[in-house]
Coordinates of C-alpha atoms and ligand atoms in Angstrom, one line a residue:
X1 CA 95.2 -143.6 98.6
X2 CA 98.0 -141.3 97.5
X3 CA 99.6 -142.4 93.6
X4 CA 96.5 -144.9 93.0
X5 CA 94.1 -143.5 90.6
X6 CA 93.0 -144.0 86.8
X7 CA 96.1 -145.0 84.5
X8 CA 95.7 -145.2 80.5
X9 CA 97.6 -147.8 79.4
X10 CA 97.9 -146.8 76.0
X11 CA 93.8 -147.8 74.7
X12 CA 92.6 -149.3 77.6
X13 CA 92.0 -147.3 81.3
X14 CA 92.6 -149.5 84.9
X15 CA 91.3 -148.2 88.1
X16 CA 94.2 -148.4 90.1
X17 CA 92.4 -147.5 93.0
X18 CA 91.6 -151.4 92.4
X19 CA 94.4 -153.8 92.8
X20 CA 94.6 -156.0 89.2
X21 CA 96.5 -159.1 88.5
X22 CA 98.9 -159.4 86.1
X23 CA 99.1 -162.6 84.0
X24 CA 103.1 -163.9 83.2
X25 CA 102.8 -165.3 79.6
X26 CA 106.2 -166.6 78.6
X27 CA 106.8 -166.6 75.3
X28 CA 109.9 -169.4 75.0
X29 CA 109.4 -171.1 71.9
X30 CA 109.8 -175.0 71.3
X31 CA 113.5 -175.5 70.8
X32 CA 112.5 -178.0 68.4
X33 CA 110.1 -178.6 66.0
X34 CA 108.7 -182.3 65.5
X35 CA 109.0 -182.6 61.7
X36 CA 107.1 -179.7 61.0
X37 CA 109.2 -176.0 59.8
X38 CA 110.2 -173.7 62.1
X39 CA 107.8 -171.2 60.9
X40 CA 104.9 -173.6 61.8
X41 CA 106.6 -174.2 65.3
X42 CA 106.5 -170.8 65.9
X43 CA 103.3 -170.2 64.7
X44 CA 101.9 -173.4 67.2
X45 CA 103.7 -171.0 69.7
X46 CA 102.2 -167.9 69.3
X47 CA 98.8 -169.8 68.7
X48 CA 99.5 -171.3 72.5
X49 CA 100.6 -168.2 73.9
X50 CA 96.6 -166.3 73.0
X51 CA 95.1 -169.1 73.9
X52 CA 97.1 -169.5 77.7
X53 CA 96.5 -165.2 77.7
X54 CA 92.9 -165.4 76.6
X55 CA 92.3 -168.0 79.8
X56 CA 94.6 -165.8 81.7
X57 CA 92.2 -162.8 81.7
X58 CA 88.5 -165.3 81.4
X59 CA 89.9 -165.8 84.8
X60 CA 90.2 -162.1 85.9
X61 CA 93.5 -160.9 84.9
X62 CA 94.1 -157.4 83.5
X63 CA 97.1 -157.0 82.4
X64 CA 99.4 -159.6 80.3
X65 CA 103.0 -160.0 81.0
X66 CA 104.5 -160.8 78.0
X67 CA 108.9 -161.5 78.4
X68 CA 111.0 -163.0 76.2
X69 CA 113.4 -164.3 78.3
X70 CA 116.3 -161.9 77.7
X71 CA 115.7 -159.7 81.4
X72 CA 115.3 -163.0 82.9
X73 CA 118.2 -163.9 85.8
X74 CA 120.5 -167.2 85.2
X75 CA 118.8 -167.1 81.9
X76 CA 120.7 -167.5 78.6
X77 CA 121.1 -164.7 77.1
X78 CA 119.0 -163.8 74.1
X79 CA 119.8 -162.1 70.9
X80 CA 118.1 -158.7 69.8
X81 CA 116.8 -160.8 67.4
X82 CA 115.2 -163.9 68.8
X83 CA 113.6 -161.5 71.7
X84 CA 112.2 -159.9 68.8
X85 CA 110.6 -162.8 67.3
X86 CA 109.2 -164.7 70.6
X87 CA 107.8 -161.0 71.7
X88 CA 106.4 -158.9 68.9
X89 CA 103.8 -161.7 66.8
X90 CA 102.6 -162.5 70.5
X91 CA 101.5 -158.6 70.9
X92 CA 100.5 -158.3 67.5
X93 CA 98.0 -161.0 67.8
X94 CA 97.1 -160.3 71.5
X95 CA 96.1 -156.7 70.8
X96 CA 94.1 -157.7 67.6
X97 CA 92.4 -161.3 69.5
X98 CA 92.3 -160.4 73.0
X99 CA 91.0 -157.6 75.7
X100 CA 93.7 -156.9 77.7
X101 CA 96.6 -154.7 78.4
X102 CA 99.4 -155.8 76.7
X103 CA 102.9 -155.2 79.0
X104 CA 106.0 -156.2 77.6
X105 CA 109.2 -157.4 79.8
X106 CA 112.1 -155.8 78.2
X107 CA 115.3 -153.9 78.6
X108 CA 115.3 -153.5 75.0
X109 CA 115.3 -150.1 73.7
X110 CA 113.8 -151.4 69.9
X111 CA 111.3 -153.8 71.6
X112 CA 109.7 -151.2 73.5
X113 CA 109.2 -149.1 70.3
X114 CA 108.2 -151.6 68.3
X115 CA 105.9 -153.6 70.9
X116 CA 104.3 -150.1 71.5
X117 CA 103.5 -149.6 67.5
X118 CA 102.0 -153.2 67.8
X119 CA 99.3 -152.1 70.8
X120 CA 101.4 -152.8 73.9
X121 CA 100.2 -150.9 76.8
X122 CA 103.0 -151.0 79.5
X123 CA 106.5 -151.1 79.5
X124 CA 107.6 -153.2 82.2
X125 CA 111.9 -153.3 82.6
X126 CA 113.4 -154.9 85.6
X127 CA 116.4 -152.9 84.5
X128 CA 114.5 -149.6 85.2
X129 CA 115.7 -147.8 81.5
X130 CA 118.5 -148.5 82.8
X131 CA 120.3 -149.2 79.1
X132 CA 121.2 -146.9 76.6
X133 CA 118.4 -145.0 74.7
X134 CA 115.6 -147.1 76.5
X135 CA 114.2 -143.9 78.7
X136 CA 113.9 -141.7 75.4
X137 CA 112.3 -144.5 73.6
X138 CA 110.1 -145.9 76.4
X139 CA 109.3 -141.9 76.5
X140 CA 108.1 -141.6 72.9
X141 CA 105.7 -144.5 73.5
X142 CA 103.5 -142.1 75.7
X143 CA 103.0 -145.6 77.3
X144 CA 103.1 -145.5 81.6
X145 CA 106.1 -148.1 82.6
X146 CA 107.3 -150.4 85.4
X147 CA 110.6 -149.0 87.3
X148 CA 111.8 -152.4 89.1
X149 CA 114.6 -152.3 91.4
X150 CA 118.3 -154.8 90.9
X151 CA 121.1 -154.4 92.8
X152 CA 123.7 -155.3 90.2
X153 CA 123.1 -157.7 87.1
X154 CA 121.5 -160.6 86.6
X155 CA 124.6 -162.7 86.5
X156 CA 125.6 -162.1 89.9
X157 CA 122.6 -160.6 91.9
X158 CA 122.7 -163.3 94.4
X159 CA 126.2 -163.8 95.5
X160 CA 125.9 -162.1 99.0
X161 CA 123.9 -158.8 98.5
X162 CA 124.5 -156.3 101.1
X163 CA 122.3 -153.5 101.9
X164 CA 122.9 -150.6 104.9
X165 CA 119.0 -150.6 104.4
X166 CA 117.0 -152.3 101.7
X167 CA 113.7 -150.2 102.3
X168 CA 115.7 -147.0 102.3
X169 CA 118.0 -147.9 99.6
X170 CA 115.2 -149.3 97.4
X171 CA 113.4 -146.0 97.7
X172 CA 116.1 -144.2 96.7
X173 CA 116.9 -145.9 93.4
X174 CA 113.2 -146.0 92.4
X175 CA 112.9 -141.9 93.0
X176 CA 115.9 -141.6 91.2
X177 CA 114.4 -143.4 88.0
X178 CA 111.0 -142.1 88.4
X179 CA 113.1 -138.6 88.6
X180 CA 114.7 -139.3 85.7
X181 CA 111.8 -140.6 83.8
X182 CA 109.4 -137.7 84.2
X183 CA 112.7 -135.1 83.1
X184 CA 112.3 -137.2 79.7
X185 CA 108.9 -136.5 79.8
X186 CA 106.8 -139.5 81.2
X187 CA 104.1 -138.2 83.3
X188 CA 104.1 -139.0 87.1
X189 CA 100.6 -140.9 86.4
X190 CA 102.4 -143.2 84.2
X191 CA 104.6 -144.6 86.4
X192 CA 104.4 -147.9 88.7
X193 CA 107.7 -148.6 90.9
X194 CA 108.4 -152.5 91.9
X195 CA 111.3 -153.0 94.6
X196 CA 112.2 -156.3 92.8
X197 CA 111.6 -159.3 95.1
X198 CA 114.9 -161.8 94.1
X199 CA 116.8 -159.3 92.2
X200 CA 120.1 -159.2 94.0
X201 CA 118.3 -159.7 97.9
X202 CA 119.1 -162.0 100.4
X203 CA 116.4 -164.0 101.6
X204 CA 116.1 -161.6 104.6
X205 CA 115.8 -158.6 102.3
X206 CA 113.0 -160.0 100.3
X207 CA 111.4 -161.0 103.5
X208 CA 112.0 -157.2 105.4
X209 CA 110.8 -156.1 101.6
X210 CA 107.8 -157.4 101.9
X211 CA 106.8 -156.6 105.4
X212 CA 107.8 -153.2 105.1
X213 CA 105.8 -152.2 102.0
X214 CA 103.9 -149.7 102.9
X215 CA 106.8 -147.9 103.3
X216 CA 107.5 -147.4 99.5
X217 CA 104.2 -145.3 99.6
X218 CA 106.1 -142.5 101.2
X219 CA 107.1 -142.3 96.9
X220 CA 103.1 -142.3 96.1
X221 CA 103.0 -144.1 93.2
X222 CA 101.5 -147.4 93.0
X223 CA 103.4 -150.7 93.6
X224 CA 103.8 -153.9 91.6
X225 CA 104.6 -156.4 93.4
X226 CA 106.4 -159.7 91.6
X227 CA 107.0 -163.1 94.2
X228 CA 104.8 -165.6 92.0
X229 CA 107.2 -169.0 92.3
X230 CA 110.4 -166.7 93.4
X231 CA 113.1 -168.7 95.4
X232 CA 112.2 -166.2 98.7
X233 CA 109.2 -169.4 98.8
X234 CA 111.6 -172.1 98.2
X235 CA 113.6 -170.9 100.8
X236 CA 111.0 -170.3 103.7
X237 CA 109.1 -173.7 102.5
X238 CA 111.8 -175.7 100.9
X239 CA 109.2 -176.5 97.6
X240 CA 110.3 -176.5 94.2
X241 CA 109.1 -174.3 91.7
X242 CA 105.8 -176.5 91.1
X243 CA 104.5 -176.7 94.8
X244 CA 105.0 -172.5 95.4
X245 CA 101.4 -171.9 94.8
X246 CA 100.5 -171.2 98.4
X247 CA 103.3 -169.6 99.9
X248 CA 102.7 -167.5 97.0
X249 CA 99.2 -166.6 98.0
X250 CA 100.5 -165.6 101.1
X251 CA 102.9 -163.1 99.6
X252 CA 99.7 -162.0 97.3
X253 CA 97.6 -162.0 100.6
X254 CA 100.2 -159.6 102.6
X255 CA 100.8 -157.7 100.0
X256 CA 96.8 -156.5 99.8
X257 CA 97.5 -155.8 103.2
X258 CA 100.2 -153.5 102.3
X259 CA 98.1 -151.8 99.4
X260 CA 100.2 -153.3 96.6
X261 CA 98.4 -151.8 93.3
X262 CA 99.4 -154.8 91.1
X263 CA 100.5 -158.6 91.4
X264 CA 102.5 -160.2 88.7
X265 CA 101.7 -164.2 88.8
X266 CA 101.4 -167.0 86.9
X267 CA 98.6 -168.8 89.0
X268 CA 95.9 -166.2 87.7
X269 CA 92.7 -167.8 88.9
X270 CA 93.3 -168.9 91.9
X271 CA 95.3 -165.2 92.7
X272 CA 92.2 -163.4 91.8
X273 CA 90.3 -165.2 94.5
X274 CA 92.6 -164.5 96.9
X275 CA 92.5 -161.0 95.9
X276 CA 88.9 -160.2 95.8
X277 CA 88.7 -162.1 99.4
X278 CA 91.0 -159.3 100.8
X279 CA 89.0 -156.8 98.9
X280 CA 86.0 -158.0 100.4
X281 CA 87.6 -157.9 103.7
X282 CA 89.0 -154.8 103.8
X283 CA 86.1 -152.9 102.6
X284 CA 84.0 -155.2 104.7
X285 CA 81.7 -155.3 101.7
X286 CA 81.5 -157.1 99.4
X287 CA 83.3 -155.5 95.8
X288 CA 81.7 -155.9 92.2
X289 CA 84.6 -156.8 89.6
X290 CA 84.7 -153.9 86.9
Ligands
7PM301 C1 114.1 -166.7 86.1 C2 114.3 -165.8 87.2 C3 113.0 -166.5 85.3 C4 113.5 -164.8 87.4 C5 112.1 -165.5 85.6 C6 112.4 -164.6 86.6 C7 109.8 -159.5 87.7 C8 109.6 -159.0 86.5 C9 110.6 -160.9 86.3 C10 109.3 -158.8 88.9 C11 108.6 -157.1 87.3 C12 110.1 -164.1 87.3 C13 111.5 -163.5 87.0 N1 110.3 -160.7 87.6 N2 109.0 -157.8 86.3 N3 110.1 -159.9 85.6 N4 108.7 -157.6 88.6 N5 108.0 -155.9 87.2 O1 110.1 -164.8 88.3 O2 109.4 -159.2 90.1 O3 109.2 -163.9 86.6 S1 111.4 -162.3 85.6

């Protein structure tokens, strides 16, 4: 398929022509710590954070998702600093400890240069580069990144998004970036586009979104595809964030339909099976796992 082929993410190579789950690894320290200094909290945090990654990809994931919060919508915001010091020890210690590729969720033009000098592999922004400086420095990485689509900011997305049309105007904005992107020098086979499931859509949006992926194909690069827990379940199921698990597998499940290239969870296991069933399906054979 057109756009899916070999991507180097920095050290490591994935098939694309294979889809591959992404892990989410929130790195959200204890507010707290119970007696102990803050430097030991932290450290119990980063020490939880391997181990939760290290079960993450026992269980088949190939990529790591690591976000501090700060791109996050509703969320607090979070100083330059504190991103800094929830994201960077966690890559450090991923890269040295733990086979994967390392992608870091940031906006951040410093985090992406200093996650990258610390063995990140992706640069995943649901801002797109969209702030100042963070196309030239995701550029000098040489890493590939993740151009997500947001109709407006985080803070108010979701009061009443309009679209003439969501396919056509999510295409749009993700050729412009990727445009954009390769005239700072990233290379076409370093890009992955995401239309942003939740990020300023209406529950109908998210919905057509989904049903109409293969559209986004006409922009031949692969897709990442993010529902895992997203609202768009809540609101089709009415289950809180805990009891999303299958309505989620049913976005996973549709979206192998659609030849999504990559799916950003948090259940990883039980993702991966629903994955490789599809595989099998599709290919009406059954698939070794590289
Ligand atoms: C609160 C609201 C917490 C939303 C977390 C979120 C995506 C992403 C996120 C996505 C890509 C979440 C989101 N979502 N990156 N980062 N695609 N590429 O549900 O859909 O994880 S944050």
């Amino acid at each position: 398929m057109a756009g899916l082929t070999a991507f180097k993410f920095g050290q490591r190579v994935l098939d694309l022509t294979r889809p591959q789950v992404m892990g989410i690894l929130n790195v959200t320290p204890d507010s707290f710590s119970d007696g102990g200094s803050l430097y030991q909290a932290q450290r119990l945090s980063v020490d939880g954070a391997i181990a939760r990654a290290a079960e993450m990809v026992a269980n088949g994931a190939s990529i790591v998702d690591i976000g501090g919060e700060s791109t996050r919508p509703g969320a607090s915001p979070v100083s330059l600093q504190e991103e800094k010091d929830r994201v960077l020890p966690v890559v450090e210690r991923l890269n040295a400890e733990v086979d994967v590729v390392i992608s870091v969720d940031t906006s951040s033009p410093e985090i992406i240069t200093e996650a990258a000098s610390l063995g990140a592999g992706l640069i995943n922004d649901v801002r797109a580069l969209s702030k100042p400086g963070a196309v030239a420095a995701a550029a000098a990485t040489g890493l590939p990144v993740c151009l997500m689509h947001m109709k407006g900011n985080p803070a108010t997305m979701q009061d009443a998004p309009e679209y003439a049309d969501v396919l056509d105007e999510v295409a749009d904005f993700l050729q412009q970036r990727t445009r954009l992107c390769m005239d700072a020098g990233i290379a076409r086979n370093q890009i992955l586009l995401d239309p942003g499931f939740g990020f300023g859509k209406s529950l109908e949006h998210n919905l057509r979104l989904l049903n109409q992926l293969d559209q986004l194909h006409s922009l031949n690069l692969p897709l990442l595809l993010g529902t895992s827990r997203k609202s768009m379940i809540d609101h089709v199921l009415n289950r809180p964030v805990d009891q999303r698990l299958a309505g989620g597998l049913a976005t996973v499940a549709i979206g192998m339909m659609k030849r999504a290239a990559v799916f950003r969870v948090h259940d990883v296991r039980e993702t991966v099976d629903v994955v490789r069933m599809c595989e099998a399906v599709m290919n009406e054979a059954l698939v070794n796992k590289a």
